[in-house]
Coordinates of C-alpha atoms in Angstrom, one line a residue:
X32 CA 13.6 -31.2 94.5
X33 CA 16.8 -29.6 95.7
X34 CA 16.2 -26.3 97.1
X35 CA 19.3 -23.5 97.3
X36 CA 18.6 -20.1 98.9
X37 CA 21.2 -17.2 97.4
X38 CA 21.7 -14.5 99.6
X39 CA 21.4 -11.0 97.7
X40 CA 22.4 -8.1 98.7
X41 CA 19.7 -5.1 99.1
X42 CA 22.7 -2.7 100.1
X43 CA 21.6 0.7 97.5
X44 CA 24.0 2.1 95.3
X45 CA 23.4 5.5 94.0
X46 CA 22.3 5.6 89.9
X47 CA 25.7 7.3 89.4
X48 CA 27.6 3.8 90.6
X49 CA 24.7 2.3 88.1
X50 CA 25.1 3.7 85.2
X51 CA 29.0 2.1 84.3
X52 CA 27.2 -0.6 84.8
X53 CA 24.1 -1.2 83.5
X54 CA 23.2 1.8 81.2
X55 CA 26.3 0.7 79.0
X56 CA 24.2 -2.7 78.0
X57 CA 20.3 -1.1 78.1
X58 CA 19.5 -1.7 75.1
X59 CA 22.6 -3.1 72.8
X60 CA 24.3 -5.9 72.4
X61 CA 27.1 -6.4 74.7
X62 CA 29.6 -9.1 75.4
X63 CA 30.8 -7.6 78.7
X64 CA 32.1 -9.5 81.0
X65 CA 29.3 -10.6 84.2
X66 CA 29.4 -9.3 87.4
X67 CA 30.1 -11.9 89.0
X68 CA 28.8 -13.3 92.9
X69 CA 30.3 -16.8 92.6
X70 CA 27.0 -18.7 92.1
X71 CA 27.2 -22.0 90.4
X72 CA 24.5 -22.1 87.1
X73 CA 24.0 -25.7 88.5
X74 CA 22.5 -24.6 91.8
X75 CA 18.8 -23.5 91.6
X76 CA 16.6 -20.6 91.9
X77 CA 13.9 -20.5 94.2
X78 CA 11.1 -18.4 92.6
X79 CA 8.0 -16.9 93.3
X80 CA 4.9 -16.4 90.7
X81 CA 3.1 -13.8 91.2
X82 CA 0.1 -14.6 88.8
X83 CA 0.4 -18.1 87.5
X84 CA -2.6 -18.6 84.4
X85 CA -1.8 -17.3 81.6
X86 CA 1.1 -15.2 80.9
X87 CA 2.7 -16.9 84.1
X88 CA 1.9 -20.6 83.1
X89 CA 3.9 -19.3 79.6
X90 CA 6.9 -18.3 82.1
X91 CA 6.6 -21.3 84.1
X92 CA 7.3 -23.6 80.6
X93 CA 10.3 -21.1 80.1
X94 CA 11.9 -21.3 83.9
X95 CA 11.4 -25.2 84.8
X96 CA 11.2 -28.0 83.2
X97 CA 8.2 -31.0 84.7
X98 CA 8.8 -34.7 83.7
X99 CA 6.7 -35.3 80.7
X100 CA 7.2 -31.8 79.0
X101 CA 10.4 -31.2 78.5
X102 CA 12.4 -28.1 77.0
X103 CA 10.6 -29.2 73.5
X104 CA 6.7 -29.5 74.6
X105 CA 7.4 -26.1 76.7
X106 CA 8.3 -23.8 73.8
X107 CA 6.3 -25.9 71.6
X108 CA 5.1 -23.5 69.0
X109 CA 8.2 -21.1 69.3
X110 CA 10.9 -20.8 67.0
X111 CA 13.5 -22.9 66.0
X112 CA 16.1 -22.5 68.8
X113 CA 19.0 -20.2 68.2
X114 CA 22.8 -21.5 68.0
X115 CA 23.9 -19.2 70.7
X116 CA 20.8 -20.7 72.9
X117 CA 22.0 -21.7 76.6
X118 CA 20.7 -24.7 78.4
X119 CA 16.5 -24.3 79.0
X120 CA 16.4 -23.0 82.9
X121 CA 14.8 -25.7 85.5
X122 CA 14.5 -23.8 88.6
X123 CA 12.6 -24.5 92.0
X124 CA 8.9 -23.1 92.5
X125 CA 8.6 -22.1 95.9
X126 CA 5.3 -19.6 95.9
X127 CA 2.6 -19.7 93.6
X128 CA -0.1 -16.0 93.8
X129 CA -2.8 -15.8 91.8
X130 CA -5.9 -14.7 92.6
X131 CA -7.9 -17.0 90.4
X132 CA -8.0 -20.5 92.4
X133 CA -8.2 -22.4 89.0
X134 CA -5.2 -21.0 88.1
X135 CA -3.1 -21.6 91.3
X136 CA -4.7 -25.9 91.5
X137 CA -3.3 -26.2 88.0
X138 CA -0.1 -25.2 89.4
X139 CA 0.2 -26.8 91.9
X140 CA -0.3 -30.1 89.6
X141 CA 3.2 -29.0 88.2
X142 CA 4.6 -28.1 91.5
X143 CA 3.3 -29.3 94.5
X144 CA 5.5 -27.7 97.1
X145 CA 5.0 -24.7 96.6
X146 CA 3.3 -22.5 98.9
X147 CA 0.3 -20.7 97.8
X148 CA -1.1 -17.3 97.9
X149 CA -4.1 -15.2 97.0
X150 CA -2.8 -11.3 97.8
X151 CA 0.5 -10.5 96.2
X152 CA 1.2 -8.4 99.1
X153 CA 0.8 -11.2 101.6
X154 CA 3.8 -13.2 99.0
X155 CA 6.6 -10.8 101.0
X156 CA 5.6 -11.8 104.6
X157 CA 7.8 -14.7 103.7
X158 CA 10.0 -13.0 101.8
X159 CA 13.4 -15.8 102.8
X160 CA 11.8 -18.7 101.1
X161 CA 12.6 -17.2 97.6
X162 CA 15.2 -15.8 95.7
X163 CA 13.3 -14.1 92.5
X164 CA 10.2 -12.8 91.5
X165 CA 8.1 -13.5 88.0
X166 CA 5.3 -11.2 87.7
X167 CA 2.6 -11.9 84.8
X168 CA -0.5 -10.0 86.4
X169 CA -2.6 -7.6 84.5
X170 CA -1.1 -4.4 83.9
X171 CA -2.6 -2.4 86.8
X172 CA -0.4 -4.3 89.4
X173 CA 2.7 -4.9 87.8
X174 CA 4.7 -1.9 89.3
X175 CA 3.0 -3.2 92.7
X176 CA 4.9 -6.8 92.4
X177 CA 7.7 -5.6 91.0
X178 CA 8.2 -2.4 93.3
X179 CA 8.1 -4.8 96.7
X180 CA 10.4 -7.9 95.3
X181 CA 13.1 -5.2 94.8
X182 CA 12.8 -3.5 97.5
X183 CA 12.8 -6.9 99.4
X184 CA 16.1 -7.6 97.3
X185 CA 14.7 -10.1 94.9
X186 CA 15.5 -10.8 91.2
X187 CA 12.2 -9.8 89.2
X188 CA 11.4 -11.1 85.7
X189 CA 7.7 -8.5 84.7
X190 CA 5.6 -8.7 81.9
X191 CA 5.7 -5.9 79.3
X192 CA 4.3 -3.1 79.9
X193 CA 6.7 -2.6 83.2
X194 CA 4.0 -0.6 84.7
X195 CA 0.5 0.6 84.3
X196 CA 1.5 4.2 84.0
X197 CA 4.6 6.7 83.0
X198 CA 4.4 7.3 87.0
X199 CA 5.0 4.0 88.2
X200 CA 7.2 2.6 85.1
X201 CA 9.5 5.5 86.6
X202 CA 9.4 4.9 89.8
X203 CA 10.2 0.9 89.0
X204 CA 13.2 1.8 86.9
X205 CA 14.9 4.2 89.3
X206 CA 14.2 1.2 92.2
X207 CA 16.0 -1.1 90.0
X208 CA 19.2 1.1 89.7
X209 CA 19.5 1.2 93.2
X210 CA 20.2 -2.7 93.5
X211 CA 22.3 -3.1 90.7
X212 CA 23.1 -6.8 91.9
X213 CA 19.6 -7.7 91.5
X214 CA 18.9 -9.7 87.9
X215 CA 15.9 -7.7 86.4
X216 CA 13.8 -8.3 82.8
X217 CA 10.8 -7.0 81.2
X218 CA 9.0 -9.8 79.1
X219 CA 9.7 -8.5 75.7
X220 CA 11.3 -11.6 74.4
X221 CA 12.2 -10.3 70.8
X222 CA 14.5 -8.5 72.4
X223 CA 16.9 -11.1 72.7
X224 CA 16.4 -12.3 68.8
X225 CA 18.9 -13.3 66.3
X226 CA 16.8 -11.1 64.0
X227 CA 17.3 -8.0 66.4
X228 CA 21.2 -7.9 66.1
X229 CA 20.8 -8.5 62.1
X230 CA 18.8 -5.8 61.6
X231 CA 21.8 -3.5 63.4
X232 CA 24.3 -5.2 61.7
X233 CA 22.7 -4.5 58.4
X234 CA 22.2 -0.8 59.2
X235 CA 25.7 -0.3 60.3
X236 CA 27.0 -1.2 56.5
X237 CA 25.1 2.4 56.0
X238 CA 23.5 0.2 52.9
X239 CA 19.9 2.6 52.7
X240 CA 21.6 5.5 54.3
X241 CA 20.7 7.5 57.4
X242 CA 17.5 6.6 58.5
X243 CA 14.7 9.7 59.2
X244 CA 11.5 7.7 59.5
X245 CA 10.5 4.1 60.7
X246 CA 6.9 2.7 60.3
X247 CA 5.8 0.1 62.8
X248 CA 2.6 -1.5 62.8
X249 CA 0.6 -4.5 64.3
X250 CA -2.9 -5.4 63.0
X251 CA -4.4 -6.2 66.6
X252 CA -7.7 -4.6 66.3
X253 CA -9.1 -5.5 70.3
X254 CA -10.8 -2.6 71.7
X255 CA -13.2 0.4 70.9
X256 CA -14.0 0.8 67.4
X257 CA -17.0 0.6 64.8
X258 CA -19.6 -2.2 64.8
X259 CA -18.2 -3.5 61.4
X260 CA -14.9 -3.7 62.3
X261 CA -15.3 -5.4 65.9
X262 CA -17.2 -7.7 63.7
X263 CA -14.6 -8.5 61.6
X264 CA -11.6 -8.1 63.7
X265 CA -12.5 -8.6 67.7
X266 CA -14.6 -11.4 68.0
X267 CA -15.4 -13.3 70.4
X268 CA -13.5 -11.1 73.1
X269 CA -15.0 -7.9 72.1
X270 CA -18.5 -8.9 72.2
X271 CA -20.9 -10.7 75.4
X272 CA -23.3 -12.4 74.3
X273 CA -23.2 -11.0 71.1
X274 CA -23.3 -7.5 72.0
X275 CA -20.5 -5.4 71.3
X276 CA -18.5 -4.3 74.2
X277 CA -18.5 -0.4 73.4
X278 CA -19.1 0.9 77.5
X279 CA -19.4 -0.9 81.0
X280 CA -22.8 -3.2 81.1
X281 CA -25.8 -2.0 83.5
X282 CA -26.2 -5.1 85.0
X283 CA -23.9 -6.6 88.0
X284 CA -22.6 -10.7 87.9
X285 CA -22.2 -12.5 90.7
X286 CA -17.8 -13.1 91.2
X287 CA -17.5 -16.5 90.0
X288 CA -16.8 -18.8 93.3
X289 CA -12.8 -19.2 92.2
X290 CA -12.2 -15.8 91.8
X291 CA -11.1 -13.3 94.2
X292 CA -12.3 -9.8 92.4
X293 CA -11.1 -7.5 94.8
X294 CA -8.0 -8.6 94.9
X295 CA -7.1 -8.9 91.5
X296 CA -9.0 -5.2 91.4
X297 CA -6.0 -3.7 93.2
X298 CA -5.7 -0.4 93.5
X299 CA -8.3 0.2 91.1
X300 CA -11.4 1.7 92.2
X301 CA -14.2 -0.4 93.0
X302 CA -16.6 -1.6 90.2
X303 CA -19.3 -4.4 90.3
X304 CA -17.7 -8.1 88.5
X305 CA -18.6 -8.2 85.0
X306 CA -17.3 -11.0 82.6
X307 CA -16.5 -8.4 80.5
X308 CA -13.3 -8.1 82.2
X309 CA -11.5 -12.1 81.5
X310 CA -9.4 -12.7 80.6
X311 CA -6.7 -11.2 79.0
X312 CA -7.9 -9.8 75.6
X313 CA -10.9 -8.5 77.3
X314 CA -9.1 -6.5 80.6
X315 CA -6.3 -5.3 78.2
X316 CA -9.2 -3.0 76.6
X317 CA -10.2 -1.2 79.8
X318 CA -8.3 2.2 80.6
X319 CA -8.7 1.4 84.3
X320 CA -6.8 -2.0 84.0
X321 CA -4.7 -1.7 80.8
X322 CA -3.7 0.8 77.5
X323 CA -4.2 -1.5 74.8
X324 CA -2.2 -2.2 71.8
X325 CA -0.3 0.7 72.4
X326 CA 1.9 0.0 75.3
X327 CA 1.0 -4.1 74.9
X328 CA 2.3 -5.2 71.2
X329 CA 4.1 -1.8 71.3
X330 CA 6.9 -3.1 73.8
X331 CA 7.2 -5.7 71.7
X332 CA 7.4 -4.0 67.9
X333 CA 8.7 -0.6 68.9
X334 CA 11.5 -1.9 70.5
X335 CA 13.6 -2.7 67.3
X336 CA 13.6 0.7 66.3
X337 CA 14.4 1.2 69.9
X338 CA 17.1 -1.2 70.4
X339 CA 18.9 -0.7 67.0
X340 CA 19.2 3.1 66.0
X341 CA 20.7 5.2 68.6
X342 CA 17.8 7.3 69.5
X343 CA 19.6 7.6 73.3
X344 CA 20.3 11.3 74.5
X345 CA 23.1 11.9 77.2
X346 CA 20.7 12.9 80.5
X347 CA 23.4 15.3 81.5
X348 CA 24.6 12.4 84.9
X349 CA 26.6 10.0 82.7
X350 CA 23.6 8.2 81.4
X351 CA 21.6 7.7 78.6
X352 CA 17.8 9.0 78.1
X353 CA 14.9 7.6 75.4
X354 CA 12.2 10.2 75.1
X355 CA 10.4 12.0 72.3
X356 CA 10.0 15.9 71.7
X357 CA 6.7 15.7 70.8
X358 CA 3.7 13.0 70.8
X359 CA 0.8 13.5 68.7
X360 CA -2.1 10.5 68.1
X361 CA -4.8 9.9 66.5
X362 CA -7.7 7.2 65.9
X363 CA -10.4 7.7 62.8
X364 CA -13.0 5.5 64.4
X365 CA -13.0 6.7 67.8
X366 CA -11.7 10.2 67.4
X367 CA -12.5 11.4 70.9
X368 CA -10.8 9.2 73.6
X369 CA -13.3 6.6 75.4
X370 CA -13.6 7.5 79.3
X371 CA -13.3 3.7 79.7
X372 CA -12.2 1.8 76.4
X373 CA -8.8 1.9 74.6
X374 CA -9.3 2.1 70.6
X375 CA -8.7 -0.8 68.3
X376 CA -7.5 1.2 65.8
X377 CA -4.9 4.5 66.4
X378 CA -1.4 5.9 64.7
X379 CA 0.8 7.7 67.0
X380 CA 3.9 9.9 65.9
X381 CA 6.7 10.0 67.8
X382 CA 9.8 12.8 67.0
X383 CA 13.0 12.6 68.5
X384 CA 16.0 14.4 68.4
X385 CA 19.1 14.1 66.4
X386 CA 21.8 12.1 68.5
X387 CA 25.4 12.1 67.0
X388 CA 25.4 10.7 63.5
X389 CA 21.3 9.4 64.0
X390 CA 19.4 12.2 62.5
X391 CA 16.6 13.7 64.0
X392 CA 13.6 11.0 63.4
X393 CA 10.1 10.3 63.1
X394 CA 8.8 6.7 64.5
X395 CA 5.0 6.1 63.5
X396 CA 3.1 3.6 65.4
X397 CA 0.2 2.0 63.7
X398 CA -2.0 -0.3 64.8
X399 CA -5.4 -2.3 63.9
X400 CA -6.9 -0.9 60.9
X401 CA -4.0 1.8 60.3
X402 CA -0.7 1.0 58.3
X403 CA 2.3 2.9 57.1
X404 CA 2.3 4.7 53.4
X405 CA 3.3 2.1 50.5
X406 CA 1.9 -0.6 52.3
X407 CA 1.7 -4.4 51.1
X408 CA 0.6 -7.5 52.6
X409 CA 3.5 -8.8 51.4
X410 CA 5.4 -6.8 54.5
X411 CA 3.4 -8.8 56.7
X412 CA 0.3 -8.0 59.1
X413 CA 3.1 -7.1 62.1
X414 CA 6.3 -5.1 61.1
X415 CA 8.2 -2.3 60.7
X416 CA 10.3 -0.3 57.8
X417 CA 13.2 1.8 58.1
X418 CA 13.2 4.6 55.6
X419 CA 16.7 5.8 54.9
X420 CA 17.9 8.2 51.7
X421 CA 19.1 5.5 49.7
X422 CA 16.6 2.9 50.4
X423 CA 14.4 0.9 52.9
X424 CA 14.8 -1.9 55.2
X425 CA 11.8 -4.0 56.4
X426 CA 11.5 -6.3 59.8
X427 CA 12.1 -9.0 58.2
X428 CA 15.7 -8.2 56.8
X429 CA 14.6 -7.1 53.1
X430 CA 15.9 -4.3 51.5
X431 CA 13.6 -2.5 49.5
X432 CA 13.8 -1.6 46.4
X433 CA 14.5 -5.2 45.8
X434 CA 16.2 -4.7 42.6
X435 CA 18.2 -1.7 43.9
X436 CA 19.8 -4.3 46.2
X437 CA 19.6 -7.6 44.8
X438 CA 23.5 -8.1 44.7
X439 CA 23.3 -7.1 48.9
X440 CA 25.4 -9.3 50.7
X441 CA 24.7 -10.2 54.8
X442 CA 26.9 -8.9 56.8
X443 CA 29.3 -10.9 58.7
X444 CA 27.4 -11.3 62.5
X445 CA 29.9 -8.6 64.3
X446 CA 27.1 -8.8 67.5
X447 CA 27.4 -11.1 70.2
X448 CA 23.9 -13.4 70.4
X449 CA 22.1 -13.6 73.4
X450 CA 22.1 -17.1 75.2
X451 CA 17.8 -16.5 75.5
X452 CA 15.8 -14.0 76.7
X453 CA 14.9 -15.8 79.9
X454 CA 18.4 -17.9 80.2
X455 CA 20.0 -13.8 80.2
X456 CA 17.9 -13.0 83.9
X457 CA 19.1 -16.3 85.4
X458 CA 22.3 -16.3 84.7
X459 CA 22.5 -12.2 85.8
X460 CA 21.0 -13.4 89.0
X461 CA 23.3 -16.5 89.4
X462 CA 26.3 -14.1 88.4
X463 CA 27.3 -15.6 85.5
X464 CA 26.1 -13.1 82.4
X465 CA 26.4 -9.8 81.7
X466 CA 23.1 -7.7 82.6
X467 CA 19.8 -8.6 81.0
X468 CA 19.3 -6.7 77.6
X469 CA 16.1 -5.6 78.8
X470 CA 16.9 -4.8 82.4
X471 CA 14.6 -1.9 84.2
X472 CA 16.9 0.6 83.0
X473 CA 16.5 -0.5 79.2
X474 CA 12.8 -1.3 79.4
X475 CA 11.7 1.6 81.7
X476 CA 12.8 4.2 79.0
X477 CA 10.7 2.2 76.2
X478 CA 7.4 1.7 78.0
X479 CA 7.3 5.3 79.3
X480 CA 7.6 6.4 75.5
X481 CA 5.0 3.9 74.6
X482 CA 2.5 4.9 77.4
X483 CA 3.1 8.4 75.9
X484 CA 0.8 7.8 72.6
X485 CA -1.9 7.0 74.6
X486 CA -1.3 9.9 77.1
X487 CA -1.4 12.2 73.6
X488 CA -4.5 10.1 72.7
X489 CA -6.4 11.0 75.5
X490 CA -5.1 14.0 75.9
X491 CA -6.7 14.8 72.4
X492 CA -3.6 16.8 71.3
X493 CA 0.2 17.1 70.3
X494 CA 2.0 17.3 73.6
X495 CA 5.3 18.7 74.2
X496 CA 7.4 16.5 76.7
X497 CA 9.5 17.5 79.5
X498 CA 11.2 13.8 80.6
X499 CA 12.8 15.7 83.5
X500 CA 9.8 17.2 84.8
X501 CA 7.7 13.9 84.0
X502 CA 4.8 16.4 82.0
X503 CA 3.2 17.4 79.4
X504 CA 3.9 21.3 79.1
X505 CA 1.8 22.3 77.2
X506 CA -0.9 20.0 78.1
X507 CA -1.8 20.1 81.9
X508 CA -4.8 18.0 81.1
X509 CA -2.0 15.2 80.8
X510 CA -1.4 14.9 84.0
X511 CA -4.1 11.9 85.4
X512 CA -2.7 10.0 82.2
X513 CA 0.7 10.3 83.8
X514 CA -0.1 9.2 86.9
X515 CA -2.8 7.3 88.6
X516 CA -5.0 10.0 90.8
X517 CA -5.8 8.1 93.8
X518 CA -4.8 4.7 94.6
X519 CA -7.7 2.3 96.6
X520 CA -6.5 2.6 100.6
X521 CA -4.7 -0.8 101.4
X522 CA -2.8 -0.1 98.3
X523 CA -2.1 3.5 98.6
X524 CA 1.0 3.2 100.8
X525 CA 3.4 0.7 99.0
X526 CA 4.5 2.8 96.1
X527 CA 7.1 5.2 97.6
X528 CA 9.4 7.8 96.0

């Protein structure tokens, strides 16, 4: 396997010399022209996973292609592929992390070069045998990954949420827009859908109106709720051994032989192993590790509203700001906030500012058991609904009343298609692509709003937000949601503002 090393610049550039840049494309759809280095989309990557079960095994089917799997068996299961699709990337694997040894042999099956590692940290010790970064650890570590391959100069492809907290998601993002040359996406792969630019395109014709009020809602119920419901809607992973995961269990496990816990523990405080914790759909419940639904499926389903109304405020420096007046959220089966366990079931309402012609507007979040007013299951069980003064517009692309608009033509496609979600961060870091749609600088914005309804949640009130002064004002009981209090020593030094 051919191996080609591209040398990046690190050299900063202030967020001023950014923003022409890469604020211009957070978010829409752009047919810019790249900014381009000169690399040839023939040579290869050399990339490092950081975390490679999993989420990471997904990414590794999406960034190479292994005899006997092919472009076809590696997105088996996904949709049809779009026109506009670019060729399926086939980089090099150079470093495989995981702290899960299973994880890391499977790999190596795949890719059997590849130097291995337990500690993510230790990954940047050898920082010249790769080019990019893909990070698909639990929440808790992401902005630790992330925060170190750009500030070794390193392309970095993260999981959604960007970071564990508002805190760290900032502190990525204004990393990021210090290395503009650097290639950078958050894993919400929607984002780069047909459907996305469709839904914009149909909006534009001004066919229901200006829109006030969007509904979006996912019926994931995993986390703290009722006995009946966890029985109907979070089984097996919210149970052990049939009993209902509703605190932390007495009793301490031995750490399975394959498994390095207090690595993978991070800068989490220390806590005995408990099973209760693997894998995903059981960690993604626990405050100290993960937010839930809210900032999980929310950087997926939020981000249409998101991406397609122009909810983006000037921030006063020649760029562009996504952040809500007011939070409030609520959950009617846990309605005071678990010390340890996110809720299955919680609405959050989000209002935002009039910008331009986009009036001022309420986005409601819904997930698990709650859904928006006027609900059918013919909307589907994940979705949203514009709701405009002349008429509504689902997910989908139907326009309700269906009568009303039964003679409603498409739109001729007036928005350029993306190539792929992950084709857009290899061609950015190859120079031949305009910016990733969901760069640091797009995605930052949209997971600190999301990680706000669970800060109001918690918070057990209506917070008023100050996005300059990163707070709650009226809500100084906010502020250990915001930001992580103490990080465990060994890990308390790498995150630097």
């Amino acid at each position: 396997m051919k191996k080609t090393t591209h040398k990046t610049s690190s050299r900063p550039l202030t967020r001023r010399q950014f923003v022409g840049r890469t604020l211009v494309t957070a978010g829409l759809f752009t047919g810019a022209p790249a900014f381009l280095r000169g690399q040839n989309l023939n040579s290869k990557l050399n990339l490092a996973f950081i975390a490679c079960g999993g989420r990471g095994n997904k990414n590794l089917d999406e960034l190479t292609l292994v005899p006997g799997r092919g472009a076809a068996n590696a997105r088996k299961g996904a949709a049809p592929v779009d026109p506009a699709a670019g060729p399926h990337p086939d980089e090099n694997v150079t470093v495989l992390c995981d702290v899960n040894q299973l994880a890391i042999d499977a790999a190596l099956q795949r890719y059997p070069k590849a130097r291995t590692f337990t500690d993510l940290r230790r990954v940047f010790d050898r920082a010249n045998e790769f080019d990019a970064v893909v990070v698909s650890t639990a929440e808790h570590t992401h902005a630790f990954a992330t925060y170190l391959a750009l500030t070794h100069g390193k392309h970095v492809y993260c999981e959604k949420p960007l970071a564990y907290n508002i805190w760290e998601t900032r502190l990525v993002r204004e990393t990021a827009a210090k290395y503009p040359k650097l290639s950078t996406q958050m894993g919400n792969q929607g984002h780069a859908s047909p459907m996305r630019r469709t839904i914009k395109e149909i909006l534009d014709t001004g066919v229901i109106g200006p829109v006030r009020e969007v509904h979006v809602w996912a019926d994931r119920a995993w986390g703290l709720q009722d006995a009946a419901s966890a029985e109907k809607f979070d089984k097996p992973h919210g149970f052990y051994n049939g009993v209902q995961i509703v605190d932390r269990f007495a009793e301490s496990m031995p750490v399975p032989p394959n498994m390095n816990f207090d690595l993978w523990l991070g800068p989490a405080p220390v806590r005995p192993f408990h099973a209760t914790y693997f894998p995903g759909p059981r960690w993604y419940r626990w405050w100290e590790f993960a937010n839930g639904t809210m900032s999980d499926l929310g950087s997926h389903d939020n981000d249409v509203p998101f991406t397609v109304l122009d909810l983006w405020r000037p921030d006063g420096k020649g760029g562009r700001v996504l952040a809500p007046l007011t939070v409030e959220a609520v959950s009617p089966n846990v309605p005071v906030a678990h010390r340890e366990l996110a809720p299955a079931t919680m609405k959050a309402t989000f209002q935002f500012a009039a910008v331009g012609a986009q009036p001022a507007l309420k986005l409601v979040w819904h997930q698990g058991d709650s859904k928006p007013p006027g609900w059918i299951p013919a909307w589907g069980r994940r979705s949203c609904v514009f709701m405009g003064d002349k008429g509504m517009l689902l997910g989908d692309g139907k326009l309700l009343p269906e009568e009303k608009f039964k003679d409603f033509k498409l739109p001729a496609e007036t928005l350029p298609r993306s190539p792929g979600h992950w084709v857009e961060w290899v061609n950015y870091a190859k120079g031949q692509g305009p910016v990733p749609a969901s760069n640091f600088q797009y995605g930052g914005w949209t997971t600190e709003v999301n990680h706000l309804g669970n800060v109001a949640y918690r918070t057990g009130k209506k917070i008023e937000w100050d996005y300059k002064a990163m707070r709650a004002t009226n809500a100084p009981e906010a502020a250990p949601f915001i930001k992580r209090p103490m990080y465990r020593k060994g890990w308390d030094d790498i995150l630097k503002t």
